[in-house]
Amino acid sequence: MLKTEIVDIINNLEEKTIQTRRKIHENPELEFEEFKTSELVCDRLDSIGVPYIKNVAKTGIVATVRGKSGGRTVALRADMDALPLIEKSGAKYASKINGKMHACGHDAHTAILLSVCEVFNKIKNEFCGNVKFIFQPAEEGVGGAEVMIKEGVLKDPDVSACLALHVDPNIEVGKITVRPGFVYASPDEFYITVKGKGGHCAEPHLCVDPITVAAEIVSAVKTTPKGKLGAIVGVTKIDGGTATNIIPDEVKLCGTARSTGFEERANLKNMIESKTEEICKKYGAHAEVNFVELFPPLINDEKIADIVRQAAEEELGAENVSSGEPTMAGEDFAYFAKELPSAIFKLGCGNVEKNIVYPLHSPMFNIDENCMKIGVRVFVNSALKLLEW
Ligand SMILES: [Zn+2]
Ligand SMILES: [Zn+2]
């Protein structure tokens, strides 16, 4: 009974979900500036009568649908920010803001979550517990998730599990992937300043050449490709020297250090520091190493991932659900997954026949909007299972 009722509600919301996404897509906003997007979310929540708290982490919103008393609280999260990019997709609802674009699908994430919220509000007399809807700013780069958690979004009522989705153009529409364990890497950065002793290039024996030292560090820290699951370390920028006849005093390097787990992350940090120190010692140079931890690695909880898999199989058929591949990109939902049992699943939005094949962060990126209803269905069924878990 409830099942068919939910299917009807979701079908009836499909057009609204698509139109909401297009409206957000036309008006992209960058991290912590999602004012209009935030207003759109609040307007929709007002219209359906779901209470919320706004201005969490500046532009974030937390809405809560309370079911019957007793039961746990499950949180679903969507990110809202766009990217600094000029859109070239040619879509009729393309960005109206020059230099800003929803090229990571966060417009779809927000529109899907609003519809999921509307579904739960309509069936609130039919489940026990609460569902929290977290509309998060600033996923790209600065980690709005961490700020929201610090501002208490996982408390009152206390959340016991979190879910998120990310659209993926590498997966055909109609399919999803969800895997236990490692899904996204920690996209950390490192900064090294090599300090030598500068002088005349004709007298290298009187100098400590930081360029030679830096060159050796570049090859020493770089990881050899070991397939998709290998850690990735690479220097991506070097800055030093002013002329052909001067040995400079110092050289600055920086790069990326991506790992697949917390232990691997600690090992990478150690490796970069110890190799740098070793090489400097050999040449009589000194170095300052600054390893900057950005998002944690995103590790899906095994049980939660399995519940999402079951829910998705019920909705889409087992043939359309697989474990997929992890990626060495970062995702700040990792902050939620670090706090509580959580899982993120990837929602197929690609369609070769419609030429929807461009990757995330491409100016040509688009989604097959048929994926949105699927996202709503998998979210709703997964959350219902988690409430009873
Ligand atoms: Zn992105
Ligand atoms: Zn994204």
CSV table of C-alpha atoms and ligand atoms in Angstrom, one decimal:
chain,number,residue,atom,x,y,z
A,1,MET,CA,0.0,0.0,0.0
A,2,LEU,CA,2.6,2.5,1.1
A,3,LYS,CA,4.9,1.4,-1.7
A,4,THR,CA,2.5,2.3,-4.5
A,5,GLU,CA,1.5,5.5,-2.8
A,6,ILE,CA,5.2,6.5,-2.7
A,7,VAL,CA,5.7,5.6,-6.4
A,8,ASP,CA,2.7,7.8,-7.3
A,9,ILE,CA,4.1,10.7,-5.2
A,10,ILE,CA,7.5,10.4,-6.9
A,11,ASN,CA,6.1,10.2,-10.4
A,12,ASN,CA,3.9,13.3,-9.7
A,13,LEU,CA,7.0,15.2,-8.5
A,14,GLU,CA,9.2,14.3,-11.5
A,15,GLU,CA,8.4,17.4,-13.5
A,16,LYS,CA,8.9,19.7,-10.5
A,17,THR,CA,12.2,18.0,-9.7
A,18,ILE,CA,13.4,18.7,-13.2
A,19,GLN,CA,12.2,22.3,-13.3
A,20,THR,CA,13.8,23.0,-9.9
A,21,ARG,CA,17.1,21.6,-11.1
A,22,ARG,CA,16.9,23.8,-14.3
A,23,LYS,CA,16.2,26.9,-12.2
A,24,ILE,CA,19.2,26.2,-10.0
A,25,HIS,CA,21.3,25.4,-13.1
A,26,GLU,CA,20.5,28.8,-14.7
A,27,ASN,CA,21.7,30.6,-11.5
A,28,PRO,CA,24.9,29.0,-10.3
A,29,GLU,CA,26.6,30.3,-7.2
A,30,LEU,CA,30.1,29.6,-5.9
A,31,GLU,CA,31.0,28.2,-2.4
A,32,PHE,CA,29.5,30.0,0.6
A,33,GLU,CA,27.7,32.4,-1.8
A,34,GLU,CA,24.7,30.2,-2.4
A,35,PHE,CA,22.2,32.9,-1.4
A,36,LYS,CA,19.7,32.5,-4.1
A,37,THR,CA,19.9,28.7,-4.1
A,38,SER,CA,19.4,28.8,-0.4
A,39,GLU,CA,16.4,31.1,-0.8
A,40,LEU,CA,14.9,28.7,-3.4
A,41,VAL,CA,15.4,25.8,-1.0
A,42,CYS,CA,13.7,27.7,1.8
A,43,ASP,CA,10.8,28.8,-0.5
A,44,ARG,CA,10.1,25.2,-1.4
A,45,LEU,CA,10.3,24.0,2.2
A,46,ASP,CA,7.9,26.8,3.2
A,47,SER,CA,5.5,25.8,0.4
A,48,ILE,CA,5.4,22.1,1.5
A,49,GLY,CA,5.4,23.1,5.2
A,50,VAL,CA,8.6,21.5,6.5
A,51,PRO,CA,10.3,23.3,9.3
A,52,TYR,CA,14.0,24.2,8.8
A,53,ILE,CA,16.9,26.1,10.2
A,54,LYS,CA,18.7,28.4,7.7
A,55,ASN,CA,22.0,30.2,7.6
A,56,VAL,CA,23.8,27.2,8.9
A,57,ALA,CA,27.5,27.5,7.7
A,58,LYS,CA,26.4,30.8,6.2
A,59,THR,CA,24.1,29.5,3.4
A,60,GLY,CA,23.2,26.0,4.5
A,61,ILE,CA,19.8,24.7,5.5
A,62,VAL,CA,18.7,21.8,7.7
A,63,ALA,CA,15.1,20.7,7.4
A,64,THR,CA,13.6,17.9,9.5
A,65,VAL,CA,10.5,15.8,8.8
A,66,ARG,CA,9.3,14.2,12.0
A,67,GLY,CA,7.5,10.8,11.6
A,68,LYS,CA,5.8,9.0,14.4
A,69,SER,CA,7.6,9.1,17.7
A,70,GLY,CA,10.3,6.7,18.5
A,71,GLY,CA,12.7,5.5,15.9
A,72,ARG,CA,16.0,6.8,14.8
A,73,THR,CA,17.1,9.9,12.8
A,74,VAL,CA,18.6,9.5,9.3
A,75,ALA,CA,20.3,12.4,7.5
A,76,LEU,CA,20.4,12.9,3.8
A,77,ARG,CA,22.8,15.5,2.4
A,78,ALA,CA,22.9,17.5,-0.9
A,79,ASP,CA,25.6,20.0,-1.9
A,80,MET,CA,24.5,23.3,-3.5
A,81,ASP,CA,27.6,25.0,-4.9
A,82,ALA,CA,28.7,25.5,-8.5
A,83,LEU,CA,32.1,25.9,-10.2
A,84,PRO,CA,34.1,28.9,-11.7
A,85,LEU,CA,33.7,27.8,-15.3
A,86,ILE,CA,32.1,29.1,-18.5
A,87,GLU,CA,29.3,26.8,-19.6
A,88,LYS,CA,29.5,25.4,-23.1
A,89,SER,CA,26.9,22.7,-22.9
A,90,GLY,CA,24.4,24.5,-25.2
A,91,ALA,CA,21.5,23.5,-22.9
A,92,LYS,CA,18.5,25.7,-23.2
A,93,TYR,CA,18.6,26.2,-19.4
A,94,ALA,CA,22.4,26.9,-19.5
A,95,SER,CA,24.0,29.2,-16.9
A,96,LYS,CA,22.9,32.8,-17.0
A,97,ILE,CA,26.0,33.8,-15.0
A,98,ASN,CA,29.1,34.2,-17.0
A,99,GLY,CA,32.0,32.3,-15.5
A,100,LYS,CA,29.9,30.2,-13.2
A,101,MET,CA,28.4,26.8,-13.9
A,102,HIS,CA,26.9,23.7,-12.2
A,103,ALA,CA,29.4,21.4,-13.8
A,104,CYS,CA,29.4,18.9,-10.9
A,105,GLY,CA,25.7,18.2,-10.8
A,106,HIS,CA,25.0,19.8,-7.4
A,107,ASP,CA,22.0,21.5,-8.9
A,108,ALA,CA,20.5,18.0,-9.5
A,109,HIS,CA,21.5,16.9,-5.9
A,110,THR,CA,19.7,19.8,-4.4
A,111,ALA,CA,16.5,19.3,-6.6
A,112,ILE,CA,16.5,15.6,-5.9
A,113,LEU,CA,16.8,16.2,-2.1
A,114,LEU,CA,13.9,18.7,-2.1
A,115,SER,CA,11.7,16.2,-3.8
A,116,VAL,CA,12.8,13.5,-1.3
A,117,CYS,CA,11.9,15.9,1.5
A,118,GLU,CA,8.4,16.4,0.0
A,119,VAL,CA,7.9,12.7,-0.3
A,120,PHE,CA,8.7,12.1,3.4
A,121,ASN,CA,6.6,15.0,4.5
A,122,LYS,CA,3.6,13.4,2.7
A,123,ILE,CA,4.2,10.0,4.4
A,124,LYS,CA,5.2,11.3,7.8
A,125,ASN,CA,2.3,9.4,9.5
A,126,GLU,CA,3.6,6.1,8.1
A,127,PHE,CA,7.1,5.8,9.5
A,128,CYS,CA,8.8,6.1,12.9
A,129,GLY,CA,11.7,8.4,13.5
A,130,ASN,CA,13.0,11.5,11.7
A,131,VAL,CA,14.6,12.4,8.4
A,132,LYS,CA,16.9,15.4,8.3
A,133,PHE,CA,17.6,17.1,5.0
A,134,ILE,CA,21.0,18.8,4.9
A,135,PHE,CA,21.5,21.4,2.1
A,136,GLN,CA,25.2,22.1,2.3
A,137,PRO,CA,27.2,24.9,0.8
A,138,ALA,CA,30.8,24.8,-0.5
A,139,GLU,CA,31.6,21.2,-1.4
A,140,GLU,CA,34.1,22.2,-4.0
A,141,GLY,CA,37.4,22.9,-2.3
A,142,VAL,CA,36.7,24.3,1.1
A,143,GLY,CA,34.6,21.7,2.8
A,144,GLY,CA,31.2,23.2,3.9
A,145,ALA,CA,30.4,19.8,5.4
A,146,GLU,CA,32.9,20.2,8.2
A,147,VAL,CA,31.5,23.7,9.0
A,148,MET,CA,27.9,22.3,9.1
A,149,ILE,CA,28.9,19.5,11.4
A,150,LYS,CA,30.7,22.0,13.7
A,151,GLU,CA,27.5,24.0,13.8
A,152,GLY,CA,25.6,21.0,15.1
A,153,VAL,CA,23.6,19.6,12.1
A,154,LEU,CA,24.1,16.0,13.4
A,155,LYS,CA,22.5,16.9,16.8
A,156,ASP,CA,19.0,17.5,18.1
A,157,PRO,CA,17.6,15.1,17.0
A,158,ASP,CA,20.8,13.1,17.0
A,159,VAL,CA,21.5,11.5,13.6
A,160,SER,CA,22.5,7.8,13.5
A,161,ALA,CA,23.3,7.4,9.8
A,162,CYS,CA,23.9,9.6,6.8
A,163,LEU,CA,23.4,9.2,3.1
A,164,ALA,CA,24.4,11.1,0.0
A,165,LEU,CA,24.5,10.6,-3.8
A,166,HIS,CA,26.6,12.0,-6.6
A,167,VAL,CA,25.6,12.0,-10.2
A,168,ASP,CA,28.1,10.2,-12.5
A,169,PRO,CA,28.2,10.6,-16.3
A,170,ASN,CA,30.4,7.5,-16.6
A,171,ILE,CA,27.5,5.4,-15.5
A,172,GLU,CA,24.5,5.1,-17.8
A,173,VAL,CA,21.2,6.5,-16.6
A,174,GLY,CA,19.1,3.8,-15.0
A,175,LYS,CA,22.0,2.4,-13.1
A,176,ILE,CA,23.7,3.2,-9.8
A,177,THR,CA,26.8,2.0,-8.0
A,178,VAL,CA,27.4,1.7,-4.3
A,179,ARG,CA,30.4,0.0,-2.7
A,180,PRO,CA,31.5,-0.7,0.9
A,181,GLY,CA,34.8,0.8,2.0
A,182,PHE,CA,36.9,3.3,0.1
A,183,VAL,CA,35.0,5.5,-2.4
A,184,TYR,CA,36.8,8.8,-2.6
A,185,ALA,CA,40.4,9.8,-1.8
A,186,SER,CA,41.7,12.4,0.6
A,187,PRO,CA,42.8,15.2,-1.8
A,188,ASP,CA,45.6,16.5,0.4
A,189,GLU,CA,48.2,19.0,-0.5
A,190,PHE,CA,51.8,19.5,0.4
A,191,TYR,CA,54.1,22.6,0.3
A,192,ILE,CA,57.9,22.3,0.5
A,193,THR,CA,60.4,25.1,0.7
A,194,VAL,CA,63.9,24.0,0.0
A,195,LYS,CA,66.5,26.3,1.5
A,196,GLY,CA,70.0,26.1,0.1
A,197,LYS,CA,72.8,28.7,-0.3
A,198,GLY,CA,72.7,30.9,-3.3
A,199,GLY,CA,75.6,32.5,-5.2
A,200,HIS,CA,77.3,32.8,-8.6
A,201,CYS,CA,76.6,29.9,-11.0
A,202,ALA,CA,80.3,29.8,-11.8
A,203,GLU,CA,81.1,28.9,-8.2
A,204,PRO,CA,78.6,26.0,-7.5
A,205,HIS,CA,81.2,24.5,-5.0
A,206,LEU,CA,80.5,27.5,-2.7
A,207,CYS,CA,76.7,27.1,-2.9
A,208,VAL,CA,74.1,24.6,-1.9
A,209,ASP,CA,71.9,24.4,-5.0
A,210,PRO,CA,68.2,24.1,-4.0
A,211,ILE,CA,67.2,23.4,-7.6
A,212,THR,CA,69.2,20.2,-7.7
A,213,VAL,CA,67.7,19.2,-4.3
A,214,ALA,CA,64.2,20.1,-5.5
A,215,ALA,CA,64.6,18.0,-8.7
A,216,GLU,CA,65.6,15.0,-6.6
A,217,ILE,CA,62.6,15.5,-4.3
A,218,VAL,CA,60.2,15.7,-7.3
A,219,SER,CA,61.2,12.2,-8.5
A,220,ALA,CA,61.6,10.8,-5.0
A,221,VAL,CA,58.0,11.6,-3.8
A,222,LYS,CA,56.2,10.9,-7.0
A,223,THR,CA,54.3,7.7,-6.8
A,224,THR,CA,54.5,5.2,-9.7
A,225,PRO,CA,51.1,4.5,-11.1
A,226,LYS,CA,49.8,1.3,-9.5
A,227,GLY,CA,46.3,1.3,-11.1
A,228,LYS,CA,43.3,3.1,-9.8
A,229,LEU,CA,43.8,2.2,-6.2
A,230,GLY,CA,47.4,3.3,-5.8
A,231,ALA,CA,48.1,6.4,-3.8
A,232,ILE,CA,48.8,9.4,-5.9
A,233,VAL,CA,51.6,11.9,-5.1
A,234,GLY,CA,52.9,14.4,-7.5
A,235,VAL,CA,54.6,17.8,-7.6
A,236,THR,CA,52.4,20.1,-9.6
A,237,LYS,CA,54.2,23.4,-9.3
A,238,ILE,CA,57.8,24.6,-8.9
A,239,ASP,CA,59.0,28.1,-8.2
A,240,GLY,CA,62.6,29.1,-7.9
A,241,GLY,CA,65.4,31.0,-9.5
A,242,THR,CA,65.6,34.3,-11.4
A,243,ALA,CA,68.4,34.1,-14.0
A,244,THR,CA,70.8,31.7,-15.8
A,245,ASN,CA,73.8,32.9,-13.9
A,246,ILE,CA,72.4,32.8,-10.3
A,247,ILE,CA,72.0,29.9,-8.0
A,248,PRO,CA,69.0,30.8,-5.9
A,249,ASP,CA,68.7,30.6,-2.2
A,250,GLU,CA,65.5,28.7,-2.2
A,251,VAL,CA,62.9,26.8,-4.3
A,252,LYS,CA,59.3,26.2,-3.5
A,253,LEU,CA,57.4,23.1,-4.6
A,254,CYS,CA,53.8,22.0,-4.0
A,255,GLY,CA,51.7,19.2,-5.1
A,256,THR,CA,48.9,16.7,-4.4
A,257,ALA,CA,49.0,13.7,-2.1
A,258,ARG,CA,45.9,11.5,-2.4
A,259,SER,CA,45.3,8.4,-0.3
A,260,THR,CA,42.7,5.7,0.0
A,261,GLY,CA,42.4,5.4,3.8
A,262,PHE,CA,43.5,7.0,7.1
A,263,GLU,CA,46.5,4.8,7.6
A,264,GLU,CA,47.6,5.3,4.0
A,265,ARG,CA,47.3,9.0,4.5
A,266,ALA,CA,49.6,9.0,7.5
A,267,ASN,CA,52.1,6.8,5.6
A,268,LEU,CA,52.1,9.3,2.6
A,269,LYS,CA,52.7,12.2,4.9
A,270,ASN,CA,55.6,10.4,6.5
A,271,MET,CA,57.1,9.4,3.2
A,272,ILE,CA,57.1,13.0,1.9
A,273,GLU,CA,58.6,14.3,5.0
A,274,SER,CA,61.3,11.6,5.4
A,275,LYS,CA,62.4,11.6,1.8
A,276,THR,CA,62.6,15.4,1.7
A,277,GLU,CA,64.7,15.3,4.9
A,278,GLU,CA,67.0,12.6,3.6
A,279,ILE,CA,67.7,14.3,0.3
A,280,CYS,CA,68.3,17.7,2.0
A,281,LYS,CA,70.7,16.1,4.4
A,282,LYS,CA,72.7,14.6,1.5
A,283,TYR,CA,73.2,18.1,0.0
A,284,GLY,CA,73.5,20.1,3.2
A,285,ALA,CA,70.2,21.9,2.5
A,286,HIS,CA,67.1,22.4,4.7
A,287,ALA,CA,63.5,22.1,4.0
A,288,GLU,CA,60.2,23.1,5.5
A,289,VAL,CA,57.4,20.7,4.7
A,290,ASN,CA,53.8,21.6,5.2
A,291,PHE,CA,51.3,18.8,4.6
A,292,VAL,CA,47.8,20.2,4.4
A,293,GLU,CA,45.0,17.8,5.2
A,294,LEU,CA,41.9,18.6,3.1
A,295,PHE,CA,38.9,16.3,3.1
A,296,PRO,CA,39.3,12.9,4.8
A,297,PRO,CA,39.2,9.8,2.6
A,298,LEU,CA,35.6,8.8,2.2
A,299,ILE,CA,35.0,5.3,3.5
A,300,ASN,CA,31.5,3.9,3.1
A,301,ASP,CA,30.2,1.9,6.1
A,302,GLU,CA,29.7,-1.7,5.0
A,303,LYS,CA,26.2,-2.1,6.5
A,304,ILE,CA,24.9,1.2,5.2
A,305,ALA,CA,26.3,0.5,1.8
A,306,ASP,CA,24.6,-2.9,1.8
A,307,ILE,CA,21.3,-1.3,2.8
A,308,VAL,CA,21.5,1.2,-0.1
A,309,ARG,CA,22.4,-1.7,-2.4
A,310,GLN,CA,19.3,-3.7,-1.3
A,311,ALA,CA,17.1,-0.6,-1.6
A,312,ALA,CA,18.4,0.2,-5.1
A,313,GLU,CA,18.0,-3.4,-6.3
A,314,GLU,CA,14.3,-3.3,-5.2
A,315,GLU,CA,13.9,-0.1,-7.2
A,316,LEU,CA,16.0,-0.8,-10.3
A,317,GLY,CA,16.6,-4.5,-10.4
A,318,ALA,CA,19.8,-6.2,-9.4
A,319,GLU,CA,21.2,-5.9,-13.0
A,320,ASN,CA,21.3,-2.1,-12.6
A,321,VAL,CA,23.2,-2.0,-9.3
A,322,SER,CA,26.9,-2.7,-9.0
A,323,SER,CA,29.8,-1.9,-6.8
A,324,GLY,CA,31.5,0.4,-9.4
A,325,GLU,CA,34.9,1.9,-9.0
A,326,PRO,CA,36.3,4.2,-6.4
A,327,THR,CA,37.9,7.4,-7.5
A,328,MET,CA,41.0,9.4,-6.4
A,329,ALA,CA,39.0,12.6,-6.4
A,330,GLY,CA,37.9,14.0,-3.1
A,331,GLU,CA,34.3,14.5,-1.7
A,332,ASP,CA,33.6,16.4,1.5
A,333,PHE,CA,30.7,14.1,2.5
A,334,ALA,CA,33.8,12.3,3.9
A,335,TYR,CA,33.4,14.5,7.0
A,336,PHE,CA,29.9,13.0,7.7
A,337,ALA,CA,31.2,9.5,7.0
A,338,LYS,CA,34.0,10.1,9.5
A,339,GLU,CA,31.5,11.0,12.2
A,340,LEU,CA,28.7,8.4,11.6
A,341,PRO,CA,27.9,5.2,9.7
A,342,SER,CA,27.4,6.6,6.2
A,343,ALA,CA,27.3,5.8,2.5
A,344,ILE,CA,27.4,7.7,-0.7
A,345,PHE,CA,26.1,6.2,-3.9
A,346,LYS,CA,26.8,7.2,-7.5
A,347,LEU,CA,23.7,7.9,-9.7
A,348,GLY,CA,24.2,7.2,-13.4
A,349,CYS,CA,23.4,10.3,-15.4
A,350,GLY,CA,25.2,9.5,-18.7
A,351,ASN,CA,23.5,8.7,-22.0
A,352,VAL,CA,25.6,8.0,-25.1
A,353,GLU,CA,22.7,8.2,-27.5
A,354,LYS,CA,21.9,11.7,-26.2
A,355,ASN,CA,25.6,12.6,-26.3
A,356,ILE,CA,25.6,13.1,-22.5
A,357,VAL,CA,29.1,11.8,-22.1
A,358,TYR,CA,31.1,14.8,-20.8
A,359,PRO,CA,32.9,14.3,-17.4
A,360,LEU,CA,32.2,16.2,-14.2
A,361,HIS,CA,33.9,19.6,-14.1
A,362,SER,CA,33.8,19.9,-17.9
A,363,PRO,CA,32.2,23.0,-19.5
A,364,MET,CA,30.2,20.6,-21.6
A,365,PHE,CA,28.9,18.6,-18.6
A,366,ASN,CA,25.2,17.8,-18.5
A,367,ILE,CA,23.0,15.0,-17.1
A,368,ASP,CA,20.2,12.9,-18.4
A,369,GLU,CA,17.4,14.3,-16.3
A,370,ASN,CA,15.7,10.9,-16.2
A,371,CYS,CA,18.2,10.1,-13.5
A,372,MET,CA,16.6,12.5,-11.1
A,373,LYS,CA,13.5,10.4,-10.4
A,374,ILE,CA,15.8,7.4,-9.9
A,375,GLY,CA,17.8,9.3,-7.4
A,376,VAL,CA,14.6,10.2,-5.5
A,377,ARG,CA,13.4,6.6,-5.4
A,378,VAL,CA,16.7,5.2,-4.2
A,379,PHE,CA,17.1,7.9,-1.6
A,380,VAL,CA,13.6,7.3,-0.3
A,381,ASN,CA,13.8,3.6,-0.2
A,382,SER,CA,17.3,3.6,1.4
A,383,ALA,CA,16.2,6.1,4.1
A,384,LEU,CA,13.0,4.0,4.9
A,385,LYS,CA,15.2,1.0,5.4
A,386,LEU,CA,17.6,2.9,7.5
A,387,LEU,CA,14.8,4.2,9.7
A,388,GLU,CA,13.9,0.6,10.5
A,389,TRP,CA,17.4,-0.6,10.7
B,1,ZN,ZN,33.0,18.7,-8.2
B,2,ZN,ZN,30.5,17.2,-6.8
